[in-house]
PDB file of C-alpha atoms in Angstrom:
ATOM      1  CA  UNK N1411     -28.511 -42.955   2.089  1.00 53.00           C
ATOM      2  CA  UNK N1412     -26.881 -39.503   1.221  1.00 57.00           C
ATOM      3  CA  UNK N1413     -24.544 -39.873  -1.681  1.00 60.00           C
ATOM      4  CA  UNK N1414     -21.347 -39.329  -0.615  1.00 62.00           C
ATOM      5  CA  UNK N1415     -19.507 -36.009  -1.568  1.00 68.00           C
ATOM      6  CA  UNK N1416     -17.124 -36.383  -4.642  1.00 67.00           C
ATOM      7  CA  UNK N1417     -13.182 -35.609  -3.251  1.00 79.00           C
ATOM      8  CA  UNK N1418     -11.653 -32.415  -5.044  1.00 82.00           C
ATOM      9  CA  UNK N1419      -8.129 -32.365  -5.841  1.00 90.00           C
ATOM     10  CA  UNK N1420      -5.904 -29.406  -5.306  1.00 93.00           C
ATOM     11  CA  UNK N1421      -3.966 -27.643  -8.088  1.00 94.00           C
ATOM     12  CA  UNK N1422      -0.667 -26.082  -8.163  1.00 95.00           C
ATOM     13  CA  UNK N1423      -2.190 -23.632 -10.873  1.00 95.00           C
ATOM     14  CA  UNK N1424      -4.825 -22.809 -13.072  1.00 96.00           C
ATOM     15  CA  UNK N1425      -5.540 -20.715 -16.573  1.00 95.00           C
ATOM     16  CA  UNK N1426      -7.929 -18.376 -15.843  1.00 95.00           C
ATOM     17  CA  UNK N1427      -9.548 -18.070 -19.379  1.00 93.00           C
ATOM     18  CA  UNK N1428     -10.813 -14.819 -19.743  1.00 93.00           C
ATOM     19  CA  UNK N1429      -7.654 -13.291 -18.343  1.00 94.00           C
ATOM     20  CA  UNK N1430      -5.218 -15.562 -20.070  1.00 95.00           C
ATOM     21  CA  UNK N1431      -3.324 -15.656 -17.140  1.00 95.00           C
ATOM     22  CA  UNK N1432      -2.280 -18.185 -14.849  1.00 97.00           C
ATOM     23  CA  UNK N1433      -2.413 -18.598 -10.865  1.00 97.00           C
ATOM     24  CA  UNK N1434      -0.726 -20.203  -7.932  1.00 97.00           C
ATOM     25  CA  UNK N1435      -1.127 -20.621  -4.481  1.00 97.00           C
ATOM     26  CA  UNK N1436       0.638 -16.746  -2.756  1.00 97.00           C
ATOM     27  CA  UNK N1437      -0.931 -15.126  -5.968  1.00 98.00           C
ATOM     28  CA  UNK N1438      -2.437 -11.920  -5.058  1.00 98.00           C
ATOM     29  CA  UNK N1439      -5.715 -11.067  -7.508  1.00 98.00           C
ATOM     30  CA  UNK N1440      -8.437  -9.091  -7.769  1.00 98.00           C
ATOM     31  CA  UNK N1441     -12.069 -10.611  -7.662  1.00 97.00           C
ATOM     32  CA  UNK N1442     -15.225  -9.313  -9.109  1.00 96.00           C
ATOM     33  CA  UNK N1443     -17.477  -8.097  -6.283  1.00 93.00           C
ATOM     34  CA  UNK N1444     -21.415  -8.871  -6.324  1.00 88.00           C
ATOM     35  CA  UNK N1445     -22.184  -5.283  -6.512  1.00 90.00           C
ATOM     36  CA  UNK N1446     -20.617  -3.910  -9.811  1.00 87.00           C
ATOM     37  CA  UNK N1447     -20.778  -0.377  -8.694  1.00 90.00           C
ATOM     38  CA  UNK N1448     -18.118  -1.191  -5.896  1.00 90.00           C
ATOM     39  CA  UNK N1449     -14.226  -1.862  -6.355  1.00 93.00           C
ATOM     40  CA  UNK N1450     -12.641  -5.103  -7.471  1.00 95.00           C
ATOM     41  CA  UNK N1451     -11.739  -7.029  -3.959  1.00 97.00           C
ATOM     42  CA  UNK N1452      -8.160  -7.845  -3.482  1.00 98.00           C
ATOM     43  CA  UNK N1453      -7.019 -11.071  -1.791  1.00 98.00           C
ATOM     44  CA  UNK N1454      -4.065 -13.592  -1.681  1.00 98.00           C
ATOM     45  CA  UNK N1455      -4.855 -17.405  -2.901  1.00 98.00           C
ATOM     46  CA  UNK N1456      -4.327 -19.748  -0.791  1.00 98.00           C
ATOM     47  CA  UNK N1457      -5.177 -23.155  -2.166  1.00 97.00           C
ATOM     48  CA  UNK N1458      -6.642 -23.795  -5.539  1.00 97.00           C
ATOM     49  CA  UNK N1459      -9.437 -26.890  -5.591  1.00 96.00           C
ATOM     50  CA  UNK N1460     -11.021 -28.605  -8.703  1.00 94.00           C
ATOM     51  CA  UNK N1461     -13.072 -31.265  -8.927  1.00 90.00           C
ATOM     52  CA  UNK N1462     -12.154 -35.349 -10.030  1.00 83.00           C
ATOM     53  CA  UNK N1463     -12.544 -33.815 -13.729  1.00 83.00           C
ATOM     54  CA  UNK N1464     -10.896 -30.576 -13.390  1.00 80.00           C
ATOM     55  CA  UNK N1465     -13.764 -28.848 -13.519  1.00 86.00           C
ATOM     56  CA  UNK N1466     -15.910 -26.254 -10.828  1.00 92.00           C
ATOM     57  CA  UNK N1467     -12.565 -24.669 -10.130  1.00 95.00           C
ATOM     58  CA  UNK N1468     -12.455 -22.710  -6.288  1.00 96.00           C
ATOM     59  CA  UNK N1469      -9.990 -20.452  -4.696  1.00 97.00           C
ATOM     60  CA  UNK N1470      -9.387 -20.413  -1.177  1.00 97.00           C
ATOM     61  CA  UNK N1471      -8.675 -17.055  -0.600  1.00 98.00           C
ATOM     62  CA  UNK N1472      -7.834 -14.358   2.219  1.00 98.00           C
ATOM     63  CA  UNK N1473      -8.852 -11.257   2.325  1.00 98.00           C
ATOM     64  CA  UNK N1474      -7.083  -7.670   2.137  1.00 98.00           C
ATOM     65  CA  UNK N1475      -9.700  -5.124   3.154  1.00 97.00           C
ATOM     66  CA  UNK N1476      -9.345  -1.490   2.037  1.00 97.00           C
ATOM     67  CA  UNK N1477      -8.995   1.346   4.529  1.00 97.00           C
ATOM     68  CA  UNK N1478     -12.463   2.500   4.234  1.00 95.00           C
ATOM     69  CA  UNK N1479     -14.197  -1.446   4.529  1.00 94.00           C
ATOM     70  CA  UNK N1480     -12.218  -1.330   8.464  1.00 95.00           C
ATOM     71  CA  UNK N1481     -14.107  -0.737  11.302  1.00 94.00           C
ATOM     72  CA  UNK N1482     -12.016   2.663  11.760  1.00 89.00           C
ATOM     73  CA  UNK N1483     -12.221   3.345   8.207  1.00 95.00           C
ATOM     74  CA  UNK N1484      -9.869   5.578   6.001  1.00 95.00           C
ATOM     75  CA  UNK N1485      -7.855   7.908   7.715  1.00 93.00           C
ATOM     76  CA  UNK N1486      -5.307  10.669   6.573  1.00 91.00           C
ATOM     77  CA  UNK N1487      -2.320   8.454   6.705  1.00 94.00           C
ATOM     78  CA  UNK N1488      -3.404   5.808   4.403  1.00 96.00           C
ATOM     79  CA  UNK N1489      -2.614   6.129   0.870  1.00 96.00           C
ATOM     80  CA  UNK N1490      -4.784   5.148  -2.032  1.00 96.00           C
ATOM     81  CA  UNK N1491      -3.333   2.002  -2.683  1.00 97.00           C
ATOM     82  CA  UNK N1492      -2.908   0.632   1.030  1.00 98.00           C
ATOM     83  CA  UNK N1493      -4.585  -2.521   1.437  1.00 98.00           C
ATOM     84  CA  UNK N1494      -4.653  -4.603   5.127  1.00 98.00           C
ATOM     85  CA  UNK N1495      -4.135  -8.206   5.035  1.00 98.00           C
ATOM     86  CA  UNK N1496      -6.512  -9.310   7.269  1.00 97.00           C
ATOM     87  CA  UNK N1497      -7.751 -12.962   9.106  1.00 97.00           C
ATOM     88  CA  UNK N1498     -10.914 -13.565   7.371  1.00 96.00           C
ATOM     89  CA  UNK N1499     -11.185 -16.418   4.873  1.00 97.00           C
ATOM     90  CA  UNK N1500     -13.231 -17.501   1.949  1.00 97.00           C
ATOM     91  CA  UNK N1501     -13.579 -19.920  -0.730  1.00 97.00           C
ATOM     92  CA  UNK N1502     -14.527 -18.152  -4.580  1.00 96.00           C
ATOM     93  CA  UNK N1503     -15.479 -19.262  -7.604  1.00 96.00           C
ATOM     94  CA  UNK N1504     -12.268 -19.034 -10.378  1.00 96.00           C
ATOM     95  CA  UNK N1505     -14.252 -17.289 -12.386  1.00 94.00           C
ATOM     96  CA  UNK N1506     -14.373 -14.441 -10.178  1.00 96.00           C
ATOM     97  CA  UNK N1507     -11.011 -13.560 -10.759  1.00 97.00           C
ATOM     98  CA  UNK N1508     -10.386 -10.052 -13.088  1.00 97.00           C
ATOM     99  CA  UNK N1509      -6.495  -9.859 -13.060  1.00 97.00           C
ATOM    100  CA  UNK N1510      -3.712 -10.647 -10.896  1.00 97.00           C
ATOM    101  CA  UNK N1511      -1.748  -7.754  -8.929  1.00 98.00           C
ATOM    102  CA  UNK N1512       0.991  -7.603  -7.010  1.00 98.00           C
ATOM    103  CA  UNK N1513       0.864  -6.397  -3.239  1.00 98.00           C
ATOM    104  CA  UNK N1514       3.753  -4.935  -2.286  1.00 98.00           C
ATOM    105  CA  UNK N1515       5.430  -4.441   1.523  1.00 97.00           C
ATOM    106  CA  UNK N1516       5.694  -0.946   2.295  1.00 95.00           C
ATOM    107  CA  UNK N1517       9.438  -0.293   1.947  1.00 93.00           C
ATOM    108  CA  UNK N1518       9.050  -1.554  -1.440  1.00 96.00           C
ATOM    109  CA  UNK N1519       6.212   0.451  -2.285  1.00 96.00           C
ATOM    110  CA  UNK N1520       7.984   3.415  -1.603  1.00 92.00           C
ATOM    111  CA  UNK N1521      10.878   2.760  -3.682  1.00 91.00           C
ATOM    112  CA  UNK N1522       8.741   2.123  -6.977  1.00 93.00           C
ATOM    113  CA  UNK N1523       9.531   4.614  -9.506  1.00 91.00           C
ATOM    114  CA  UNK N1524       5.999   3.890 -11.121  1.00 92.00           C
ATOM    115  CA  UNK N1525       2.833   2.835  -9.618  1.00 94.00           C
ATOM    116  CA  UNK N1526       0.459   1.070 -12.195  1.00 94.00           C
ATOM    117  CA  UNK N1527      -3.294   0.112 -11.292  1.00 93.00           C
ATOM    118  CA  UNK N1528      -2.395  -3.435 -10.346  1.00 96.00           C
ATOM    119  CA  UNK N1529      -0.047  -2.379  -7.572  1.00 98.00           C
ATOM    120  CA  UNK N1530      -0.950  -2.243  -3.804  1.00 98.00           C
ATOM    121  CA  UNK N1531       0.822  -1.765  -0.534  1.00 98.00           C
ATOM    122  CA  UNK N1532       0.010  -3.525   3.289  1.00 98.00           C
ATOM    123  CA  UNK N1533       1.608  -2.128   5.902  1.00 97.00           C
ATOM    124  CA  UNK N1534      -0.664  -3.645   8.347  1.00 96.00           C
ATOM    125  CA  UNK N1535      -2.588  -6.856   9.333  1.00 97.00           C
ATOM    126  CA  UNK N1536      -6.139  -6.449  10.154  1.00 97.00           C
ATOM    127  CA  UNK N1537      -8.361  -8.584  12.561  1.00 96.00           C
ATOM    128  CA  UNK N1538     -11.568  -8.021  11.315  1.00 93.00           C
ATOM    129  CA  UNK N1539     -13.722  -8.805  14.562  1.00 93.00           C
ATOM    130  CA  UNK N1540     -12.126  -6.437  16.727  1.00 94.00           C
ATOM    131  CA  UNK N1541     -10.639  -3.843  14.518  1.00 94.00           C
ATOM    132  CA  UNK N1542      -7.477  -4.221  16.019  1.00 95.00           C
ATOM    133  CA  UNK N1543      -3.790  -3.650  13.616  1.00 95.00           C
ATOM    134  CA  UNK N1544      -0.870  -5.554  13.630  1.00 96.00           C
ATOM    135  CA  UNK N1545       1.792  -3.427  14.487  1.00 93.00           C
ATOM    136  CA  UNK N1546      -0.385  -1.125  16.366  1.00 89.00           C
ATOM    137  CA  UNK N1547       2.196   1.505  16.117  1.00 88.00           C
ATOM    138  CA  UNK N1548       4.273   2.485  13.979  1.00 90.00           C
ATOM    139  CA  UNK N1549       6.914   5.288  12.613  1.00 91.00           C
ATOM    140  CA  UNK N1550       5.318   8.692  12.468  1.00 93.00           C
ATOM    141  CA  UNK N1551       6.378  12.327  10.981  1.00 94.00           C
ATOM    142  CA  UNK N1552       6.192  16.089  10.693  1.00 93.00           C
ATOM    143  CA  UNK N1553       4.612  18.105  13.820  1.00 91.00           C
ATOM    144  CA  UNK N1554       1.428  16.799  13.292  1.00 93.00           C
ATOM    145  CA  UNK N1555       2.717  13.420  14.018  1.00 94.00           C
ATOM    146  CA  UNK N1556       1.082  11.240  11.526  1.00 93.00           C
ATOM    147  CA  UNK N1557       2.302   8.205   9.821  1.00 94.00           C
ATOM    148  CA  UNK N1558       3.771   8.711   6.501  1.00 94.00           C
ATOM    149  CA  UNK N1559       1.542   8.670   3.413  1.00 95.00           C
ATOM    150  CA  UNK N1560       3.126   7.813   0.245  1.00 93.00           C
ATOM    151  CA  UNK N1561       0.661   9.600  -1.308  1.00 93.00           C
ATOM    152  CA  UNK N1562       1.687  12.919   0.318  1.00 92.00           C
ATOM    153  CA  UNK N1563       4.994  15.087  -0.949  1.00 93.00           C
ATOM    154  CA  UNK N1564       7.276  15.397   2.533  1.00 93.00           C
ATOM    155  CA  UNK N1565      10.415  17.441   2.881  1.00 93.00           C
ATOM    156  CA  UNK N1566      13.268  16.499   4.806  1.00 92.00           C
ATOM    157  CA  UNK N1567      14.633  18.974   7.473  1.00 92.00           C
ATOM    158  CA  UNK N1568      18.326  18.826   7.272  1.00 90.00           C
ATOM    159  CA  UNK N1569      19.040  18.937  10.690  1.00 89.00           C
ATOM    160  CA  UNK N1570      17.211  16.977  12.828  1.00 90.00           C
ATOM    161  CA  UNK N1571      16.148  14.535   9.378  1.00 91.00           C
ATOM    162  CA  UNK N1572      12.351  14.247  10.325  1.00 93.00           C
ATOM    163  CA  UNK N1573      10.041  14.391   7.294  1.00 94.00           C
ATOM    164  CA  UNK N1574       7.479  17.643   6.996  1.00 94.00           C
ATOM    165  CA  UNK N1575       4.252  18.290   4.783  1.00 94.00           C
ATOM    166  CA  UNK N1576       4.524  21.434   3.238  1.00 94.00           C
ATOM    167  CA  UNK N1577       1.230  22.520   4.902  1.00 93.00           C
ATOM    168  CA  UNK N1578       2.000  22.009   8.180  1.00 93.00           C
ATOM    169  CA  UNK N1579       4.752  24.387   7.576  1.00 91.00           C
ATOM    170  CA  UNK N1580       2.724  27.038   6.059  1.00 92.00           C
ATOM    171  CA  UNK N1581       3.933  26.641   2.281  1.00 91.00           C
ATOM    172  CA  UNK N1582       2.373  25.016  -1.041  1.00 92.00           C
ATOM    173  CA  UNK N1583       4.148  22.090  -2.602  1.00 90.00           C
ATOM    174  CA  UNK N1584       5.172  24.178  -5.634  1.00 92.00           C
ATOM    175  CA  UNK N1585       7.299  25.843  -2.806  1.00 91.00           C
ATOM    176  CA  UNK N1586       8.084  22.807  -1.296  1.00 90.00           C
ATOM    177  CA  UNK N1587       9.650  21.448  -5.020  1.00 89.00           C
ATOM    178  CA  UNK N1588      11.782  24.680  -5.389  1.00 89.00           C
ATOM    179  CA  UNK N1589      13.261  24.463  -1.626  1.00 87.00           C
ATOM    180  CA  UNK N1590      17.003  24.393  -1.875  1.00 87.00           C
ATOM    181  CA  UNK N1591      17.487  23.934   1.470  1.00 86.00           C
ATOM    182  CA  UNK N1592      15.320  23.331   4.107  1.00 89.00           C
ATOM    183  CA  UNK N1593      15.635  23.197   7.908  1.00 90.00           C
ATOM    184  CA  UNK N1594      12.710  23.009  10.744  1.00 90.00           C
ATOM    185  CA  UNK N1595      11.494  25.614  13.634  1.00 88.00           C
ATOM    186  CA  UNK N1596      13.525  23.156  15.761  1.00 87.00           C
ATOM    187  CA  UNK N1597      16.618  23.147  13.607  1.00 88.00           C
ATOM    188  CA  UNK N1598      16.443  26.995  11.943  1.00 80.00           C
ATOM    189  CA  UNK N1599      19.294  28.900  14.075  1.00 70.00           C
ATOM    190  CA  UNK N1600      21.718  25.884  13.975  1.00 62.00           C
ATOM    191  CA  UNK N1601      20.638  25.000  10.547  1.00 51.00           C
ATOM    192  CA  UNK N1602      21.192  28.980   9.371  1.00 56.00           C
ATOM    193  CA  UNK N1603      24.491  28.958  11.100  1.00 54.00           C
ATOM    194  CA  UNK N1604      25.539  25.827   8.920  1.00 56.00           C
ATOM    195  CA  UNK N1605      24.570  26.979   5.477  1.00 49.00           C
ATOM    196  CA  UNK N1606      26.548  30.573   6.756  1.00 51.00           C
ATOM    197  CA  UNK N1607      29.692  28.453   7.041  1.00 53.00           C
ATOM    198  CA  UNK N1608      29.371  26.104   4.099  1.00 50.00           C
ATOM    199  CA  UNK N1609      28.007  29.209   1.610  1.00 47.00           C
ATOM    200  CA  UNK N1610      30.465  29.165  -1.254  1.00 44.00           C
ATOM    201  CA  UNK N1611      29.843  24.885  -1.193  1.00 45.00           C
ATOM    202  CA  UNK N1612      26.448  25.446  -1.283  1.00 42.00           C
ATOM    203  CA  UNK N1613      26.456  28.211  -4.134  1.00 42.00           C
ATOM    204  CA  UNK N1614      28.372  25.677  -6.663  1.00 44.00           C
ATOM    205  CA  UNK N1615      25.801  22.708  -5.400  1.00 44.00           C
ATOM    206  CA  UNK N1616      23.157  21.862  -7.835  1.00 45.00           C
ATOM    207  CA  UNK N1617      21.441  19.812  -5.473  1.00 44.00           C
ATOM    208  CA  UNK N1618      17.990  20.198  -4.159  1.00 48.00           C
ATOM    209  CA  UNK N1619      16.343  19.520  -0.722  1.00 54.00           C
ATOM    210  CA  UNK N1620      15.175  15.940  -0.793  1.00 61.00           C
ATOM    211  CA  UNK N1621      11.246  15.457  -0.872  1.00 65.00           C
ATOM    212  CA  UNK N1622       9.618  12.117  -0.886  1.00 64.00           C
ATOM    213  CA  UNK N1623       6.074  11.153  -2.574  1.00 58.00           C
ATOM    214  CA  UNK N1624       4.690   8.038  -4.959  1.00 46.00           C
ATOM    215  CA  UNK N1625       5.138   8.719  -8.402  1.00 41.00           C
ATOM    216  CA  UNK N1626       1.657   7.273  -9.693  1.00 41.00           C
TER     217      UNK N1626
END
């Protein structure tokens, strides 16, 4: 007769030794992949399991995949620290676990004034049979229409208040950073008109066009 499996208990945290740190269930972390030549995985704990004597310590994880591990792959828009949270499961060994990190929502992301290695950003759940994203669409910028990369210095058009890369409007970013004013094709006659009417405002103004892009 088969001896029957011993029960395992769950935890509501655990001391991860060589890290000195401690987790919780909603933790996000980074695990040590099989293959050291590839990047740590990221993934949020679920459940933490032991066994009767506290020992053989498992995480129940789920998975964030990277752009590039997608069955679309990386694409312009994502940035370098965009993660997908996605519906595949999987139960690790504790000891997999290198550090803890902190996966931010994209509006928070974007407000960071400082991004260290440990931070991430999902934007997006993943299903990772079909491909398919959760939204499917979402906000997108400049005229080549793309969704914004934090990554990426934008400039705001002060009329119409889209968002432009600086090569889509035929200038470098060290133009882009020195623009005191900036208004699009669309905008350009109105937005000339404007600054014609408001000049002696805008002479005394020290204030520059606003530009957006992840300080890292």
């Amino acid at each position: 007769m088969a001896k029957p499996k011993a029960p395992r208990r769950t935890l509501e945290s655990y001391t991860v030794k060589h890290i000195n740190k401690t987790v919780r269930a909603g933790d996000c972390v980074l695990l040590r992949p099989s293959d050291p030549s590839k990047q740590s995985y990221v993934a949020k704990i679920e459940r933490i399991e032991s066994d009767a004597r506290g020992a053989n310590v498992k995480v129940h994880v789920r998975w964030y995949y990277r752009p590039e591990e997608s069955i679309g792959g990386r694409r312009q828009f994502h940035g370098s620290k965009e993660v997908f949270l996605s519906d595949h499961y999987d139960v690790q060994s504790a000891d997999t676990i290198e550090a803890k990190c902190t996966v931010h929502s994209f509006k928070s992301y974007t407000k960071l004034d400082a991004v260290g290695n440990d931070d991430f950003f999902c934007r997006f759940e993943y299903n990772s049979a079909t491909g398919a994203f959760n939204p499917d669409r979402v906000a997108v910028y400049c005229k080549c229409e793309m969704p914004y990369n934090p990554d990426d210095l934008m400039v705001q058009c002060e009329g119409c208040a889209d968002w432009f890369h600086p090569t889509c409007i035929d200038m470098t970013a060290e133009e882009a950073e020195r623009l005191d004013h900036f208004f699009c094709e669309s905008c350009s006659a109105e937005g000339q008109k404007k600054l014609q009417n408001s000049h002696s405002a805008s002479r005394n103004s020290d204030t520059k066009i606003d530009t957006k892009r992840r300080r890292r």
